[in-house]
Coordinates of C-alpha atoms in Angstrom, one line a residue:
X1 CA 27.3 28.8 4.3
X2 CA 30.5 28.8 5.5
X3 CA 33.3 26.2 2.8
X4 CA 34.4 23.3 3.9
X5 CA 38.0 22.9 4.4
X6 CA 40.3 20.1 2.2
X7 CA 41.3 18.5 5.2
X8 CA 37.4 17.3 6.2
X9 CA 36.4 16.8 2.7
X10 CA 39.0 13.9 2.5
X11 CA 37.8 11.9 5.2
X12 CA 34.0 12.3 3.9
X13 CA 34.0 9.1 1.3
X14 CA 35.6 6.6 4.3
X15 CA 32.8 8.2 6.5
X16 CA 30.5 7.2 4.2
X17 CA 31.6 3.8 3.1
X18 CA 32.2 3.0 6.5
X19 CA 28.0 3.9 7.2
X20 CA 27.3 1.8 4.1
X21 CA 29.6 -1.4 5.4
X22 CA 27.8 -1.5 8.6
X23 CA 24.5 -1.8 7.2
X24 CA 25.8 -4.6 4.8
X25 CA 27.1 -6.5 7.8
X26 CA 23.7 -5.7 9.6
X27 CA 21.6 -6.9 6.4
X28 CA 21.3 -10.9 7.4
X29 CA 20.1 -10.5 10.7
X30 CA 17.1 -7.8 9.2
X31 CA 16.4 -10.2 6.5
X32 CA 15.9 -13.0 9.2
X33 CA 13.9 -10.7 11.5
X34 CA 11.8 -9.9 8.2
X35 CA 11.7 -13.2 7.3
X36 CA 10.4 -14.5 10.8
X37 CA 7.9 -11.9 11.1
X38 CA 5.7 -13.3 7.6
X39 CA 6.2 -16.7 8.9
X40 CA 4.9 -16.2 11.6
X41 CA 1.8 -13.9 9.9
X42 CA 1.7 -17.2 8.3
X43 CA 0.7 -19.6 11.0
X44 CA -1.6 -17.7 12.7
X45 CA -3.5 -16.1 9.9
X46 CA -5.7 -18.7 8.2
X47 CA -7.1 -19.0 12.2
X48 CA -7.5 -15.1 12.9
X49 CA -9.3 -15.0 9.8
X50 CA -11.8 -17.9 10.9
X51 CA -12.3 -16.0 13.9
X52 CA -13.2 -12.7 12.5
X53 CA -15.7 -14.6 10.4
X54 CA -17.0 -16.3 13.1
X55 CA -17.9 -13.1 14.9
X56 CA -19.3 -11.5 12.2
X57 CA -21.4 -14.7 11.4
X58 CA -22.8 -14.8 14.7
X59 CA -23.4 -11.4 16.1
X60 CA -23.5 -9.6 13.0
X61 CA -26.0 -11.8 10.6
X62 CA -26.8 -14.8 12.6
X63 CA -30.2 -14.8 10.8
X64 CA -28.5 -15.2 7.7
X65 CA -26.0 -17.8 8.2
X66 CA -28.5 -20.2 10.4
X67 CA -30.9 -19.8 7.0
X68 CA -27.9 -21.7 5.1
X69 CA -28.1 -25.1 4.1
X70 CA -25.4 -27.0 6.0
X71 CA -23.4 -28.1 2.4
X72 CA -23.5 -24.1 2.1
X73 CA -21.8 -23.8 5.3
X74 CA -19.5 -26.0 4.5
X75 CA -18.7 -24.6 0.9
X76 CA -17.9 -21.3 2.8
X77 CA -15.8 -22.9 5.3
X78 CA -13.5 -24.5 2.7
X79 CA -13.6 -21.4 0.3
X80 CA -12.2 -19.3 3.0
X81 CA -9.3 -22.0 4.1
X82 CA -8.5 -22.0 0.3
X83 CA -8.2 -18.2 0.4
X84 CA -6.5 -18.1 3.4
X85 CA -3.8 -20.4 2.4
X86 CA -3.3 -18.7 -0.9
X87 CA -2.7 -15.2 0.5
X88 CA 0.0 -17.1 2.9
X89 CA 2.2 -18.2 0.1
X90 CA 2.4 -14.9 -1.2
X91 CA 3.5 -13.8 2.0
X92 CA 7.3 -13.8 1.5
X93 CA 10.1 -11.6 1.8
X94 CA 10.8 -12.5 -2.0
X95 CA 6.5 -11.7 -3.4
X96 CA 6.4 -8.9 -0.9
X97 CA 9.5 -7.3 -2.4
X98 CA 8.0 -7.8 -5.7
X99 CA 4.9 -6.3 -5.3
X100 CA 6.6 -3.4 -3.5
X101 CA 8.2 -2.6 -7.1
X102 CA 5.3 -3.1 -9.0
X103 CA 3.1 -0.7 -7.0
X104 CA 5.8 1.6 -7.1
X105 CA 5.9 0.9 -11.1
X106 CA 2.1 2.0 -10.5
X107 CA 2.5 5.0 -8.9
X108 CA 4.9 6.2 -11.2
X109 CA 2.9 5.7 -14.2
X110 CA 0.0 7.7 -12.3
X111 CA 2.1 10.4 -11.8
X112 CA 3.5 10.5 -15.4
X113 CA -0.3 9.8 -16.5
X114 CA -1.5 13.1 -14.2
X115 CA 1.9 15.3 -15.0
X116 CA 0.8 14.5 -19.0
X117 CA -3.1 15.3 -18.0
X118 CA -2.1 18.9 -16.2
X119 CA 0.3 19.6 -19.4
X120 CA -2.2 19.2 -21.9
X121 CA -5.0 20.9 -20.3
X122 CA -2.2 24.3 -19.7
X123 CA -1.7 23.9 -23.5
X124 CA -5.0 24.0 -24.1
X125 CA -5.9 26.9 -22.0
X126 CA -3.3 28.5 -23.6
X127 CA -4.7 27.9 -26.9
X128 CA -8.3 29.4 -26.1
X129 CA -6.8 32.2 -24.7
X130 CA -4.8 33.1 -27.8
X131 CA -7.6 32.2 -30.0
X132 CA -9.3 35.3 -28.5
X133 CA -11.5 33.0 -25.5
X134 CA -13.0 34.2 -22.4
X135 CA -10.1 34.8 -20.1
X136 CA -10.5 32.4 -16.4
X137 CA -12.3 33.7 -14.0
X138 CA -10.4 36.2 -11.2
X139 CA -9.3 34.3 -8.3
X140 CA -11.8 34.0 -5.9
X141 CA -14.5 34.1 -7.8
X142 CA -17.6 31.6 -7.7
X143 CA -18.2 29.5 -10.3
X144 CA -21.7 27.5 -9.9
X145 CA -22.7 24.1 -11.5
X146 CA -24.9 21.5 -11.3
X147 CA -22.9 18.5 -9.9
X148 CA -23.3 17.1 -6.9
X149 CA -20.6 17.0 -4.1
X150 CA -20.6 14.0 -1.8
X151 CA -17.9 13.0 0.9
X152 CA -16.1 10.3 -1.7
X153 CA -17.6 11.4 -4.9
X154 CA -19.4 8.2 -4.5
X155 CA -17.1 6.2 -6.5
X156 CA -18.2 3.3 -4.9
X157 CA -21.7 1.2 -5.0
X158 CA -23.3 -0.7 -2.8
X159 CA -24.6 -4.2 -4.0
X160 CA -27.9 -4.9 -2.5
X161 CA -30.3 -8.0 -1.8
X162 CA -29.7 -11.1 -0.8
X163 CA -27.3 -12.3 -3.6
X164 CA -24.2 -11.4 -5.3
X165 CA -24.1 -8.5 -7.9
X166 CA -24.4 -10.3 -11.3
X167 CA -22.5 -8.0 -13.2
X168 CA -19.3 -8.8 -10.8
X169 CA -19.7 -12.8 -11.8
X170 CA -16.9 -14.6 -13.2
X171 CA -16.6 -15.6 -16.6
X172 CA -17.7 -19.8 -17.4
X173 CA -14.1 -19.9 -17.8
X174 CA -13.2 -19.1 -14.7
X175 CA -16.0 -20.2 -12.2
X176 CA -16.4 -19.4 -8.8
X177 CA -12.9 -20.8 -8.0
X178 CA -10.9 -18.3 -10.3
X179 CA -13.0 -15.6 -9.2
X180 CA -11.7 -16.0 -5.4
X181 CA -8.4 -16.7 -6.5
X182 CA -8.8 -12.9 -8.5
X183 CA -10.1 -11.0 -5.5
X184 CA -6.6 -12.4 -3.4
X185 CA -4.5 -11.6 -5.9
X186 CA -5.9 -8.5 -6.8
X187 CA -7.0 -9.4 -10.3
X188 CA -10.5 -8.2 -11.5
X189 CA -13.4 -10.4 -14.0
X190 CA -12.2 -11.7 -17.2
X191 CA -9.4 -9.3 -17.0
X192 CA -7.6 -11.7 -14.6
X193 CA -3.4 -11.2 -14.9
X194 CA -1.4 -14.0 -14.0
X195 CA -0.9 -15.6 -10.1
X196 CA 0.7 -13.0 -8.1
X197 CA 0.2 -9.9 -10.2
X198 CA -2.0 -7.2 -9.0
X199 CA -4.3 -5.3 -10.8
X200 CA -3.5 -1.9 -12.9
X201 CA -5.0 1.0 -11.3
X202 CA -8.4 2.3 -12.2
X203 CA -7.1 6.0 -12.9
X204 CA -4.2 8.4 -12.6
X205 CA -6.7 10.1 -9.6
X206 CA -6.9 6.9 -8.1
X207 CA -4.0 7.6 -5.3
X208 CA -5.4 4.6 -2.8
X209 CA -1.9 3.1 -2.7
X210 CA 0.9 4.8 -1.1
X211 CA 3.2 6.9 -3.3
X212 CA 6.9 5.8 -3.9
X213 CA 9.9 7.6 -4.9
X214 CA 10.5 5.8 -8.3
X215 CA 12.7 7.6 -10.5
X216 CA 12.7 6.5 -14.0
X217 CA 15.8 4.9 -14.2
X218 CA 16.0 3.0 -11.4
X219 CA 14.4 -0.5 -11.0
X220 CA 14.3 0.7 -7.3
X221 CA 15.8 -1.1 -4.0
X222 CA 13.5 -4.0 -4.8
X223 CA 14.5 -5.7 -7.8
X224 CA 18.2 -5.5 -7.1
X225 CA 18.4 -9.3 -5.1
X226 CA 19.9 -8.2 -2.3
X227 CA 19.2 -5.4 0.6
X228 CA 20.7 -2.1 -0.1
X229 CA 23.6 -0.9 1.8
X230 CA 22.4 2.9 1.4
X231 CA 20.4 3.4 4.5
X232 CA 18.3 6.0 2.7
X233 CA 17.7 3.1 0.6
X234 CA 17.1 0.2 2.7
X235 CA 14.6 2.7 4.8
X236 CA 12.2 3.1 1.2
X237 CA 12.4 -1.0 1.3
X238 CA 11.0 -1.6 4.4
X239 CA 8.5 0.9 3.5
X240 CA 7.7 -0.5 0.8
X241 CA 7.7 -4.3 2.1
X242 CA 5.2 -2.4 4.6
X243 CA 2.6 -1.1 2.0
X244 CA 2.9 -4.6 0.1
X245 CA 1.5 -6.5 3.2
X246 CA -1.2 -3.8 3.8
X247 CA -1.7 -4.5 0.0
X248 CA -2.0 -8.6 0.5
X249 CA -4.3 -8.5 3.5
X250 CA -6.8 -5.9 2.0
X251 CA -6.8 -8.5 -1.3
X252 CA -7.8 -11.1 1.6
X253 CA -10.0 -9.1 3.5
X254 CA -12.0 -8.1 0.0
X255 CA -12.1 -11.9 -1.4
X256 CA -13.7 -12.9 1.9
X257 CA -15.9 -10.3 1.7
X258 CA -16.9 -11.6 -2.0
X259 CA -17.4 -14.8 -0.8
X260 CA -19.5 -13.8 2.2
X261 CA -21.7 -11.9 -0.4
X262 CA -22.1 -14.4 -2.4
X263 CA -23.0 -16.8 0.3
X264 CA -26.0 -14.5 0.9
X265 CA -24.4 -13.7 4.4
X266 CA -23.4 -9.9 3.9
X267 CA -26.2 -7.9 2.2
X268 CA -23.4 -5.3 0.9
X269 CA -20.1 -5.6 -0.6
X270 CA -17.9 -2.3 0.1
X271 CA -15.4 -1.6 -2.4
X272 CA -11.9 -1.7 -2.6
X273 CA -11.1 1.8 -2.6
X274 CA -13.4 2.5 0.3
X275 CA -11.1 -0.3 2.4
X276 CA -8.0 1.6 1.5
X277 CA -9.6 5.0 2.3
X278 CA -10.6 3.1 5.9
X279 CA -7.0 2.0 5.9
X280 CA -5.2 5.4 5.2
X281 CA -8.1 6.7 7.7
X282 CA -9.9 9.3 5.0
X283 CA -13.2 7.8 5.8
X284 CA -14.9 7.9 9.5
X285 CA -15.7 4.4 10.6
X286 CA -17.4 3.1 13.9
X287 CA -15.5 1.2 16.6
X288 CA -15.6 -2.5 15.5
X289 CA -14.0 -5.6 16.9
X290 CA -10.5 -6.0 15.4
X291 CA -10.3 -6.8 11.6
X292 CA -13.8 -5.6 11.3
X293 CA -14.9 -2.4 9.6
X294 CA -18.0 -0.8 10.5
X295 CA -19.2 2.4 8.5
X296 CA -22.1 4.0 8.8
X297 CA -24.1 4.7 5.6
X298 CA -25.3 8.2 4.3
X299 CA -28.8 7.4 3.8
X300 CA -30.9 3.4 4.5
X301 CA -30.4 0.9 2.4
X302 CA -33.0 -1.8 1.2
X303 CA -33.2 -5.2 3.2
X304 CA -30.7 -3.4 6.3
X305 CA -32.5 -1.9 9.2
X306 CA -32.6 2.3 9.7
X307 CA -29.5 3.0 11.0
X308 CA -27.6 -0.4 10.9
X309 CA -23.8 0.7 9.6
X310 CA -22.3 -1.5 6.6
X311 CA -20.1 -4.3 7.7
X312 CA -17.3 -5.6 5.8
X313 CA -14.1 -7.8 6.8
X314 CA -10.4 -5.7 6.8
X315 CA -7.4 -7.7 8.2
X316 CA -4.9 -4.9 9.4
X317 CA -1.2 -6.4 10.8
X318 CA -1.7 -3.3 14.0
X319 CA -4.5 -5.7 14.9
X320 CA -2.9 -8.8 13.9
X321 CA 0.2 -7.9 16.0
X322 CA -2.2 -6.9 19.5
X323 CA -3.1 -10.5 19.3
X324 CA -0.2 -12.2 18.8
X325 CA 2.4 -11.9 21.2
X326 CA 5.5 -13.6 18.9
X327 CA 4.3 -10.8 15.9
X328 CA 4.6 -8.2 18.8
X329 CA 7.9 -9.3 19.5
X330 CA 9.5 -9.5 15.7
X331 CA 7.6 -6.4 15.0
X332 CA 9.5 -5.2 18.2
X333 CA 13.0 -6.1 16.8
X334 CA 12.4 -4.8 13.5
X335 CA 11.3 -1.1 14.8
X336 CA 14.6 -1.2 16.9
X337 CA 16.6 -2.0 13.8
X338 CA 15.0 0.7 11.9
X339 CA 15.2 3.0 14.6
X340 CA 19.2 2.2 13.9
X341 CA 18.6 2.9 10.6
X342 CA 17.0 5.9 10.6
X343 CA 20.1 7.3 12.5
X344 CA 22.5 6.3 10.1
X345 CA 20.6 7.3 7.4
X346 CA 20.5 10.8 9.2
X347 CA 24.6 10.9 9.4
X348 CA 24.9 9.4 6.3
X349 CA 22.8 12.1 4.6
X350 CA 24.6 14.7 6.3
X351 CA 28.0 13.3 5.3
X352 CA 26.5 12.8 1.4
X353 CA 25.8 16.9 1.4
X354 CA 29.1 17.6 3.1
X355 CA 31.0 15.9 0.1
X356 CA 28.8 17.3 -2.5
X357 CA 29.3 20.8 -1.1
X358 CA 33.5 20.1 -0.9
X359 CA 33.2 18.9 -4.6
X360 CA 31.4 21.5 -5.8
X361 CA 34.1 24.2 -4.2
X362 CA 37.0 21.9 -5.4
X363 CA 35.6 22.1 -9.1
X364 CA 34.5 26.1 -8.9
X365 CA 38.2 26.8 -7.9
X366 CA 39.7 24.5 -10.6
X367 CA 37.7 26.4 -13.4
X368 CA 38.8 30.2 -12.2
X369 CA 40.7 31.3 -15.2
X370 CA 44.2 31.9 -14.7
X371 CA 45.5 35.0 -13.1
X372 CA 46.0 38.0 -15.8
X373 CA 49.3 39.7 -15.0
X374 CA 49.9 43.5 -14.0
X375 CA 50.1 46.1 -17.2
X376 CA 53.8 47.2 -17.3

């Protein structure tokens, strides 16, 4: 690599803090397109959600729902307003960036939790092997067991018959009320944290939610108030506001499906995990109407017909967006705005390496020792 002259290098931190003042000036007008978008996801949800439940109710298991008594009806009616209006208030730019750092706080404990895992299993190994054990076996080789391997692993089980799993019932406590309330906001039994929180992951294997760059230091661009003025930066928050919606919706999408289990409606209740594998596309589903997941099942389950797929509700903002045409248009703006972005993040990277490089050379040629003068 060729150096960089002086004369560049001092321009470099102007270049920069001129990229960094134009995305501060820039800032209010994303916050507002931002901020426009979840209202509007606002408004239109609690009716996109009755729709999807009305399809499902009457195409799907019209049997079941016309066996209901009508204060059952009813019940479920009101139960998934209530739901829907919760999940609206948490749809804020201020809860959204909140959730954003805990599930980056999340992922960062997973990896820590794995990295820890991997460490103590190589000091182990290590130990056997100087303890005089059988050495590992040559790469390539072919090492035979007795478990079973299955597309997922099967983490997930199905609940069957006509009513709700016992074993996922609320506490007296709680009721049926808290329980719904749980499922939106992510929380799980009588482990329930408080409003707004979501749940601790299962495992450090569970890697459902997206990973974050989270260094351990830094609270990360989404407890800092304000938007960042690094573009680098304010690109990870957008992503992030991103995987916290997709976060909110699938909390929706599995509290209705709760309450349509419970309701005797859905004979199945597919778990979490499986809607985030069906979200990050790792499972093979059947075309279904929007919001709508339809997967076909390994082997027949009791009380479905041969060959009838699992149904289950999943509220996706792609599908949201298709049928509104004012989230088509701030989704619009805010894609043009990051497609800005992504361009001056590009320079400003560039520009960030550049000075780096220039420092470096300045402070390799200020620690040459001093010239040794010519033997008389």
């Amino acid at each position: 690599m060729a150096p960089v002259s002086d004369q560049p290098g001092s321009d470099l931190p102007g270049a920069i803090e001129a990229i960094t003042q134009a995305v501060a000036a820039s800032n209010p007008q994303l916050y507002r397109h931002v901020a426009l978008y979840l209202q509007v996801l606002r408004d239109v949800l609690a009716k996109r959600l009755e729709q999807t439940v009305f399809h499902l109710v009457t195409r799907v298991h019209a049997t079941r729902f016309v066996a209901l008594e009508p204060h059952e009806r009813q019940h479920l009616r009101r139960r998934l307003l209530v739901l829907a209006q919760r999940c609206s208030s948490l749809l804020t730019v201020e809860q959204l960036a909140a959730l954003a750092a805990q599930m980056a706080r999340e992922s960062l404990r997973r990896r820590r939790l794995a990295d820890r895992r991997l460490l103590e299993r190589l000091t182990e190994r290590s130990a056997q092997l100087a303890d005089g054990a059988a050495p590992p076996a040559p790469q390539g080789s072919v090492h035979l067991d007795r478990t079973l391997s299955l597309p997922f692993a099967f983490p997930f089980s199905l609940n069957l018959g006509e009513g709700p799993d016992t074993s996922q019932q609320p506490t007296e406590s709680g009721g049926p009320d808290a329980a719904a309330a749980a499922a939106v906001d992510g929380r799980q039994g009588s482990d329930a944290q408080p409003f707004g929180a979501e749940p601790a992951p299962e495992s450090a294997d569970d890697d459902d939610d997206p990973e974050f760059d989270f260094d351990g230091g830094d609270p990360g661009p989404w407890e800092k108030g304000s938007l960042p003025t690094d573009p680098v930066e304010l690109l990870r928050w957008l992503d992030g506001m991103d995987h916290a919606l997709q976060r909110r919706l699938r909390n929706l999408s599995h509290a209705v499906n709760v309450e349509l289990l419970r309701a005797g409606i859905s004979p199945t209740l597919l778990p979490v995990r499986l809607l985030d594998a069906a979200l990050h596309g790792r499972v093979d589903s059947a075309p279904a109407p929007a919001h709508l997941l339809r997967l076909p099942l390994p082997f027949p389950l009791p009380g479905l017909p041969p060959g009838l797929p699992a149904m289950a509700v999943l509220l996706r903002s792609a599908d949201l967006e298709m049928e509104e045409p004012r989230l088509r248009t701030c989704r619009r703006r805010l894609l043009q705005h990051r497609q800005e972005l992504r361009r001056m993040a590009g320079r400003f990277r560039r520009l960030q390496r550049r000075l780096t490089i220039h420092q470096a050379e300045r402070l390799w040629l200020q620690d040459l020792p001093p010239p040794v003068p010519p033997a008389d």
